[in-house]
CSV table of C-alpha atoms in Angstrom, one decimal:
chain,number,residue,atom,x,y,z
A,1,MET,CA,12.4,-29.2,13.4
A,2,PRO,CA,13.6,-26.5,15.7
A,3,VAL,CA,11.1,-24.4,17.6
A,4,ILE,CA,10.2,-21.1,15.9
A,5,THR,CA,11.6,-18.4,18.1
A,6,GLU,CA,11.6,-15.0,16.4
A,7,PRO,CA,10.2,-13.7,13.1
A,8,LYS,CA,12.9,-12.9,10.5
A,9,ILE,CA,12.6,-10.2,7.8
A,10,ILE,CA,14.3,-10.3,4.4
A,11,SER,CA,14.0,-7.7,1.8
A,12,GLY,CA,14.2,-7.4,-2.0
A,13,ASN,CA,15.3,-4.2,-3.7
A,14,ALA,CA,11.8,-2.8,-4.3
A,15,ASN,CA,11.5,-0.9,-1.0
A,16,ARG,CA,14.4,-1.6,1.4
A,17,SER,CA,13.8,1.6,3.3
A,18,LEU,CA,10.3,0.4,4.3
A,19,ALA,CA,11.7,-3.1,5.2
A,20,THR,CA,14.4,-1.4,7.4
A,21,SER,CA,11.7,0.7,9.1
A,22,ILE,CA,9.5,-2.3,9.8
A,23,ALA,CA,12.5,-4.1,11.3
A,24,ARG,CA,13.3,-1.1,13.5
A,25,ARG,CA,9.7,-0.8,14.6
A,26,MET,CA,9.6,-4.5,15.5
A,27,SER,CA,12.7,-3.9,17.6
A,28,MET,CA,10.8,-1.4,19.6
A,29,HIS,CA,7.8,-3.8,20.0
A,30,ARG,CA,10.0,-6.8,21.0
A,31,GLY,CA,12.5,-4.9,23.1
A,32,MET,CA,15.3,-6.5,21.2
A,33,SER,CA,17.3,-5.9,18.0
A,34,VAL,CA,15.5,-7.1,14.9
A,35,GLY,CA,17.5,-6.6,11.7
A,36,LEU,CA,17.1,-7.7,8.1
A,37,VAL,CA,18.4,-11.1,7.2
A,38,ASP,CA,21.8,-10.8,5.6
A,39,ALA,CA,21.4,-11.6,1.9
A,40,ARG,CA,22.3,-10.3,-1.5
A,41,VAL,CA,19.8,-9.8,-4.4
A,42,GLU,CA,21.8,-9.0,-7.5
A,43,ARG,CA,21.8,-9.3,-11.3
A,44,PHE,CA,24.1,-11.0,-13.7
A,45,ASN,CA,25.2,-9.0,-16.7
A,46,ASP,CA,22.3,-10.3,-18.7
A,47,GLN,CA,20.0,-9.1,-15.9
A,48,GLU,CA,19.2,-12.5,-14.5
A,49,ILE,CA,18.4,-12.2,-10.8
A,50,PHE,CA,20.6,-14.0,-8.3
A,51,VAL,CA,19.8,-14.4,-4.6
A,52,GLU,CA,22.1,-15.7,-1.8
A,53,VAL,CA,21.0,-15.8,1.8
A,54,PHE,CA,24.0,-15.7,4.2
A,55,GLU,CA,22.2,-16.7,7.4
A,56,ASN,CA,20.7,-20.0,8.5
A,57,VAL,CA,16.9,-19.9,8.0
A,58,ARG,CA,16.1,-23.6,8.6
A,59,GLY,CA,12.9,-23.9,10.6
A,60,GLU,CA,12.4,-20.1,10.7
A,61,ASP,CA,9.3,-18.0,10.2
A,62,MET,CA,10.3,-15.8,7.3
A,63,PHE,CA,8.7,-12.6,6.1
A,64,ILE,CA,9.7,-11.2,2.6
A,65,VAL,CA,9.1,-7.5,2.3
A,66,GLN,CA,8.8,-6.7,-1.4
A,67,SER,CA,6.3,-4.4,-3.3
A,68,THR,CA,5.7,-5.4,-6.9
A,69,SER,CA,6.0,-1.7,-8.1
A,70,ASN,CA,7.9,-0.3,-11.0
A,71,PRO,CA,9.8,-2.1,-12.4
A,72,ALA,CA,6.9,-4.5,-11.7
A,73,ASN,CA,8.3,-7.6,-13.5
A,74,ASP,CA,11.8,-7.3,-11.9
A,75,ASN,CA,10.4,-6.9,-8.5
A,76,LEU,CA,7.9,-9.8,-8.9
A,77,MET,CA,10.8,-12.0,-10.1
A,78,GLU,CA,12.9,-11.0,-7.1
A,79,LEU,CA,10.0,-12.0,-4.8
A,80,LEU,CA,9.6,-15.4,-6.5
A,81,ILE,CA,13.4,-16.1,-6.5
A,82,ILE,CA,13.8,-15.1,-2.8
A,83,THR,CA,10.9,-17.4,-2.0
A,84,ASP,CA,12.6,-20.3,-3.8
A,85,ALA,CA,15.9,-19.6,-2.0
A,86,LEU,CA,14.1,-19.7,1.4
A,87,ARG,CA,12.0,-22.8,0.5
A,88,ARG,CA,15.1,-24.7,-0.6
A,89,SER,CA,16.8,-23.6,2.7
A,90,SER,CA,14.0,-25.3,4.7
A,91,ALA,CA,12.3,-22.2,6.1
A,92,ALA,CA,9.3,-23.3,8.2
A,93,ARG,CA,6.9,-20.7,6.8
A,94,ILE,CA,7.2,-18.0,4.2
A,95,THR,CA,5.0,-14.9,4.3
A,96,ALA,CA,5.1,-12.4,1.4
A,97,VAL,CA,4.6,-8.9,2.7
A,98,ILE,CA,3.6,-7.0,-0.4
A,99,PRO,CA,2.7,-3.4,0.5
A,100,TYR,CA,1.8,-2.6,-3.1
A,101,PHE,CA,0.4,-5.5,-5.2
A,102,GLY,CA,1.2,-4.9,-8.8
A,103,TYR,CA,-1.0,-6.1,-11.6
A,104,ALA,CA,-4.0,-5.6,-9.3
A,105,ARG,CA,-5.7,-3.4,-12.0
A,106,GLN,CA,-6.0,-6.4,-14.3
A,107,ASP,CA,-8.5,-8.2,-12.1
A,108,ARG,CA,-11.1,-9.0,-14.7
A,109,ARG,CA,-11.6,-9.3,-18.5
A,110,SER,CA,-12.6,-5.9,-19.5
A,111,LYS,CA,-12.5,-6.8,-23.2
A,112,ALA,CA,-12.4,-10.0,-25.3
A,113,ARG,CA,-9.1,-11.8,-25.5
A,114,THR,CA,-7.5,-10.1,-22.5
A,115,PRO,CA,-5.8,-11.7,-19.5
A,116,ILE,CA,-6.7,-11.7,-15.8
A,117,SER,CA,-3.1,-11.0,-14.9
A,118,ALA,CA,-3.9,-10.5,-11.1
A,119,LYS,CA,-4.9,-14.2,-11.0
A,120,LEU,CA,-1.8,-15.3,-12.9
A,121,VAL,CA,0.4,-13.4,-10.4
A,122,ALA,CA,-1.5,-15.0,-7.5
A,123,ASN,CA,-0.8,-18.4,-9.0
A,124,LEU,CA,2.9,-17.6,-9.5
A,125,ILE,CA,3.2,-16.5,-5.8
A,126,THR,CA,1.4,-19.6,-4.6
A,127,GLU,CA,3.3,-22.1,-6.7
A,128,ALA,CA,6.6,-20.5,-5.7
A,129,GLY,CA,6.0,-21.7,-2.2
A,130,ILE,CA,4.7,-18.7,-0.3
A,131,ASP,CA,2.4,-19.8,2.6
A,132,ARG,CA,0.5,-16.5,3.1
A,133,VAL,CA,0.3,-13.0,1.9
A,134,LEU,CA,0.2,-9.7,3.8
A,135,THR,CA,-0.7,-6.7,1.7
A,136,LEU,CA,-2.3,-3.2,1.8
A,137,ASP,CA,-5.4,-1.8,0.1
A,138,LEU,CA,-5.8,-4.2,-2.8
A,139,HIS,CA,-7.2,-2.4,-5.8
A,140,ALA,CA,-10.1,-4.8,-5.8
A,141,ALA,CA,-11.0,-6.8,-2.6
A,142,GLN,CA,-11.9,-9.9,-4.6
A,143,ILE,CA,-8.3,-10.4,-5.5
A,144,GLN,CA,-8.0,-12.2,-2.1
A,145,GLY,CA,-10.1,-14.9,-3.7
A,146,PHE,CA,-7.5,-15.4,-6.5
A,147,PHE,CA,-5.2,-17.0,-3.9
A,148,ASP,CA,-5.4,-20.5,-2.5
A,149,ILE,CA,-3.5,-19.4,0.5
A,150,PRO,CA,-4.4,-17.0,3.4
A,151,VAL,CA,-4.3,-13.3,2.5
A,152,ASP,CA,-4.5,-10.5,5.0
A,153,ASN,CA,-5.4,-7.2,3.3
A,154,LEU,CA,-4.7,-4.3,5.6
A,155,TYR,CA,-6.3,-0.9,5.1
A,156,ALA,CA,-4.8,2.6,5.0
A,157,ALA,CA,-8.1,4.2,6.1
A,158,PRO,CA,-7.3,3.9,9.9
A,159,ILE,CA,-3.9,5.6,9.4
A,160,PHE,CA,-5.6,8.3,7.2
A,161,ALA,CA,-8.2,8.8,9.9
A,162,LEU,CA,-5.5,9.4,12.5
A,163,ASP,CA,-3.7,11.8,10.1
A,164,ILE,CA,-6.8,13.8,9.3
A,165,GLU,CA,-7.8,14.0,13.0
A,166,HIS,CA,-4.3,15.3,13.8
A,167,ASN,CA,-4.0,17.8,11.0
A,168,PHE,CA,-7.6,19.1,10.8
A,169,LYS,CA,-8.4,18.8,14.5
A,170,ASN,CA,-10.0,22.3,14.7
A,171,ARG,CA,-11.8,22.0,11.3
A,172,MET,CA,-13.4,18.6,11.4
A,173,ASP,CA,-16.9,20.1,10.8
A,174,GLU,CA,-15.7,21.6,7.5
A,175,LEU,CA,-14.5,18.3,6.0
A,176,MET,CA,-16.1,16.5,3.0
A,177,ILE,CA,-14.8,13.1,1.9
A,178,VAL,CA,-14.9,12.8,-1.9
A,179,SER,CA,-14.7,9.6,-4.0
A,180,PRO,CA,-13.0,10.4,-7.4
A,181,ASP,CA,-15.3,7.9,-9.2
A,182,VAL,CA,-18.3,5.8,-8.6
A,183,GLY,CA,-16.2,2.6,-8.2
A,184,GLY,CA,-14.3,4.1,-5.2
A,185,VAL,CA,-17.4,5.0,-3.2
A,186,ALA,CA,-17.1,2.1,-0.7
A,187,ARG,CA,-13.5,3.1,0.1
A,188,ALA,CA,-14.4,6.8,0.6
A,189,ARG,CA,-17.5,5.9,2.6
A,190,GLU,CA,-15.4,3.8,5.0
A,191,LEU,CA,-13.1,6.8,5.7
A,192,ALA,CA,-16.0,9.2,6.0
A,193,LYS,CA,-17.6,6.9,8.7
A,194,ARG,CA,-14.3,6.9,10.7
A,195,ILE,CA,-14.1,10.7,10.9
A,196,ASN,CA,-17.9,11.3,10.9
A,197,ALA,CA,-17.8,13.4,7.7
A,198,PRO,CA,-20.3,13.7,4.8
A,199,LEU,CA,-19.6,12.1,1.4
A,200,ALA,CA,-19.5,13.4,-2.2
A,201,ILE,CA,-18.7,11.8,-5.5
A,202,VAL,CA,-17.0,13.0,-8.7
A,203,ASP,CA,-18.8,11.2,-11.5
A,204,LYS,CA,-16.5,11.0,-14.6
A,205,ARG,CA,-17.5,10.1,-18.1
A,206,ARG,CA,-15.1,8.6,-20.6
A,207,GLU,CA,-15.5,8.7,-24.4
A,208,LYS,CA,-12.6,6.4,-24.8
A,209,ALA,CA,-10.1,4.6,-22.6
A,210,GLY,CA,-7.6,6.9,-20.9
A,211,GLU,CA,-9.5,10.1,-21.7
A,212,VAL,CA,-12.0,11.8,-19.4
A,213,ALA,CA,-14.7,13.6,-21.3
A,214,GLY,CA,-16.3,15.3,-18.4
A,215,MET,CA,-16.8,15.3,-14.6
A,216,THR,CA,-19.8,16.1,-12.4
A,217,VAL,CA,-19.8,16.6,-8.7
A,218,ILE,CA,-22.6,14.7,-6.8
A,219,GLY,CA,-23.1,16.4,-3.5
A,220,ASP,CA,-22.9,20.0,-2.2
A,221,VAL,CA,-19.2,20.8,-1.6
A,222,ALA,CA,-19.6,24.6,-1.4
A,223,GLY,CA,-17.6,26.0,1.5
A,224,LYS,CA,-16.1,22.6,2.3
A,225,THR,CA,-12.6,21.4,2.7
A,226,CYS,CA,-12.6,18.4,0.4
A,227,ILE,CA,-10.5,15.3,0.9
A,228,ILE,CA,-10.3,13.0,-2.2
A,229,VAL,CA,-9.7,9.4,-1.2
A,230,ASP,CA,-8.5,6.6,-3.5
A,231,ASP,CA,-6.2,3.5,-3.5
A,232,MET,CA,-3.9,4.5,-6.2
A,233,CYS,CA,-2.5,7.5,-8.2
A,234,ASP,CA,-0.7,6.8,-11.4
A,235,THR,CA,-0.2,9.8,-13.7
A,236,ALA,CA,-2.4,12.0,-11.6
A,237,GLY,CA,-4.4,13.4,-14.5
A,238,THR,CA,-7.8,12.4,-13.2
A,239,LEU,CA,-6.9,13.4,-9.7
A,240,CYS,CA,-5.8,16.9,-10.6
A,241,LYS,CA,-8.9,17.3,-12.8
A,242,ALA,CA,-11.2,16.2,-10.0
A,243,ALA,CA,-9.5,18.8,-7.7
A,244,GLU,CA,-10.2,21.6,-10.3
A,245,VAL,CA,-13.9,20.5,-10.6
A,246,LEU,CA,-14.3,20.6,-6.8
A,247,MET,CA,-12.8,24.1,-6.6
A,248,GLU,CA,-15.1,25.2,-9.4
A,249,ALA,CA,-18.0,23.8,-7.4
A,250,GLY,CA,-17.2,26.0,-4.4
A,251,ALA,CA,-14.8,24.0,-2.3
A,252,THR,CA,-12.5,26.1,-0.2
A,253,GLU,CA,-9.6,23.6,-0.3
A,254,VAL,CA,-8.9,20.2,-1.8
A,255,HIS,CA,-6.6,17.6,-0.3
A,256,SER,CA,-6.0,14.1,-1.4
A,257,TYR,CA,-5.3,10.9,0.5
A,258,ILE,CA,-4.0,8.1,-1.7
A,259,THR,CA,-2.7,4.8,-0.5
A,260,HIS,CA,-0.3,3.9,-3.3
A,261,GLY,CA,1.7,6.7,-4.9
A,262,VAL,CA,2.6,5.1,-8.2
A,263,LEU,CA,3.2,8.6,-9.6
A,264,SER,CA,4.6,7.7,-13.0
A,265,GLY,CA,5.3,10.0,-16.0
A,266,PRO,CA,4.1,13.6,-15.5
A,267,ALA,CA,2.4,12.9,-12.2
A,268,VAL,CA,4.7,14.9,-9.9
A,269,GLU,CA,4.8,17.9,-12.2
A,270,ARG,CA,1.0,17.9,-12.4
A,271,ILE,CA,0.6,17.7,-8.7
A,272,SER,CA,3.0,20.5,-8.1
A,273,LYS,CA,1.0,22.7,-10.4
A,274,SER,CA,-2.4,21.5,-9.2
A,275,VAL,CA,-5.0,23.4,-7.2
A,276,MET,CA,-4.6,20.6,-4.6
A,277,LYS,CA,-3.2,21.9,-1.4
A,278,ASN,CA,-1.7,18.5,-0.4
A,279,LEU,CA,-1.4,15.0,-1.6
A,280,VAL,CA,-0.8,12.5,1.2
A,281,ILE,CA,0.5,9.0,0.2
A,282,THR,CA,1.9,6.1,2.1
A,283,ASP,CA,5.4,4.6,1.7
A,284,SER,CA,4.1,1.4,0.2
A,285,ILE,CA,6.1,2.3,-2.9
A,286,GLU,CA,9.6,3.6,-2.5
A,287,PRO,CA,9.3,7.4,-3.2
A,288,THR,CA,11.5,8.9,-5.9
A,289,ALA,CA,13.7,11.9,-5.4
A,290,ALA,CA,11.1,14.0,-7.3
A,291,VAL,CA,8.3,12.8,-5.0
A,292,LYS,CA,10.4,13.6,-1.9
A,293,ALA,CA,11.2,17.1,-3.2
A,294,CYS,CA,7.7,18.0,-4.1
A,295,ALA,CA,6.4,20.6,-1.6
A,296,ASN,CA,2.8,19.5,-1.7
A,297,ILE,CA,3.3,15.7,-1.4
A,298,ARG,CA,3.5,14.3,2.1
A,299,ILE,CA,4.3,10.7,3.0
A,300,VAL,CA,2.8,8.9,6.0
A,301,PRO,CA,4.5,5.7,7.4
A,302,THR,CA,3.0,2.2,7.2
A,303,ALA,CA,5.9,0.5,9.0
A,304,PRO,CA,4.2,0.7,12.5
A,305,MET,CA,1.2,-1.1,11.1
A,306,PHE,CA,3.1,-3.7,9.1
A,307,ALA,CA,5.4,-4.4,12.0
A,308,GLN,CA,2.4,-5.1,14.3
A,309,ALA,CA,0.7,-7.2,11.6
A,310,ILE,CA,3.9,-9.3,11.2
A,311,LEU,CA,4.1,-9.9,14.9
A,312,ASN,CA,0.4,-10.8,15.1
A,313,THR,CA,0.9,-13.2,12.2
A,314,TRP,CA,4.0,-14.7,13.9
A,315,ASN,CA,2.3,-15.2,17.3
A,316,GLY,CA,-1.1,-16.2,16.0
A,317,THR,CA,-3.1,-13.2,17.2
A,318,SER,CA,-5.7,-11.2,15.3
A,319,VAL,CA,-4.6,-9.1,12.3
A,320,SER,CA,-8.1,-7.7,11.7
A,321,SER,CA,-7.7,-5.8,14.9
A,322,LEU,CA,-5.5,-3.4,12.9
A,323,PHE,CA,-8.6,-2.4,10.9
A,324,GLU,CA,-9.7,-0.2,13.8
A,325,THR,CA,-8.3,3.3,14.3
A,326,ASP,CA,-8.4,2.9,18.1
A,327,THR,CA,-6.0,-0.1,17.8
A,328,LEU,CA,-3.5,2.0,15.8
A,329,VAL,CA,-3.5,4.9,18.3
A,330,PRO,CA,-0.8,3.3,20.6
A,331,ILE,CA,1.1,1.9,17.6
A,332,TYR,CA,1.3,5.4,16.1
A,333,GLU,CA,1.9,7.1,19.4
A,334,GLY,CA,4.4,10.0,19.0
A,335,LEU,CA,3.3,10.5,15.4
A,336,TYR,CA,-0.3,11.5,15.9
A,337,THR,CA,-2.4,13.0,18.7
A,338,ARG,CA,-6.2,12.9,18.6
A,339,GLY,CA,-8.1,16.1,19.2
């Protein structure tokens, strides 16, 4: 087997712009050109997926960049078929870089006779021949245990902390981190610790699935600039309602920091009309034209962090070091300055 020399990046169609940005960032780190592996991922007329890799990958350390976002099933199948193509081409190791892990919301049986789809997807990924997974802000941390292969779950909180310190540098004392529900308190508390801010919670009550009957703010937000923190925003109904409740409770401004901007259906329209001043999301999911055009949605890059995580995985150094904001400061140099 030849000696593994350089990591190689291949991308599906889910988020090619992020894959290209990761490769560009790796070029900066390595001081040499790193491009995407030449391949085609296409569909036959009946929508079967076909993959052909045009470069020799025998004995190489391969990284597939592919979110399983909308259309989730197509993007998942692309990931599995690319994996099979690489495995049959004798790649030495295959790492799935999944910035957004679809099906993560189905991580337990909430009712009788329902599936645990996150576990099923984990099994599919493992059986396809993937050796390890690199992802970002899993909806539930225990999903890592669904895999029988190593999983590195990166966090957006260090990036958000840098962004907040950069954009609110003269107003840090006014900030209040808010969890939009009780289940997200741990995530919100983690960011609050990083920027030394207090924490509030929006407690929501549901009479039936998908409908919020009422919301109550736990904590004093009067006169505060509130920052709602969550891992995912889908239709944005709950998020916009939480922003209204916070403003009614006396908040001066409401901003939101959400890792995965799913933003389906009426989400963009709701956000554009919301009392929220800004919604900040990452590029883990390819933003639509509507998202890019929305004046109060801002996208922060994850490519610098993913590029460093890929290099750390390739050369056998710590990935958990990227959990610290201080580690990301030089990686994000030129994008953020700390006050």
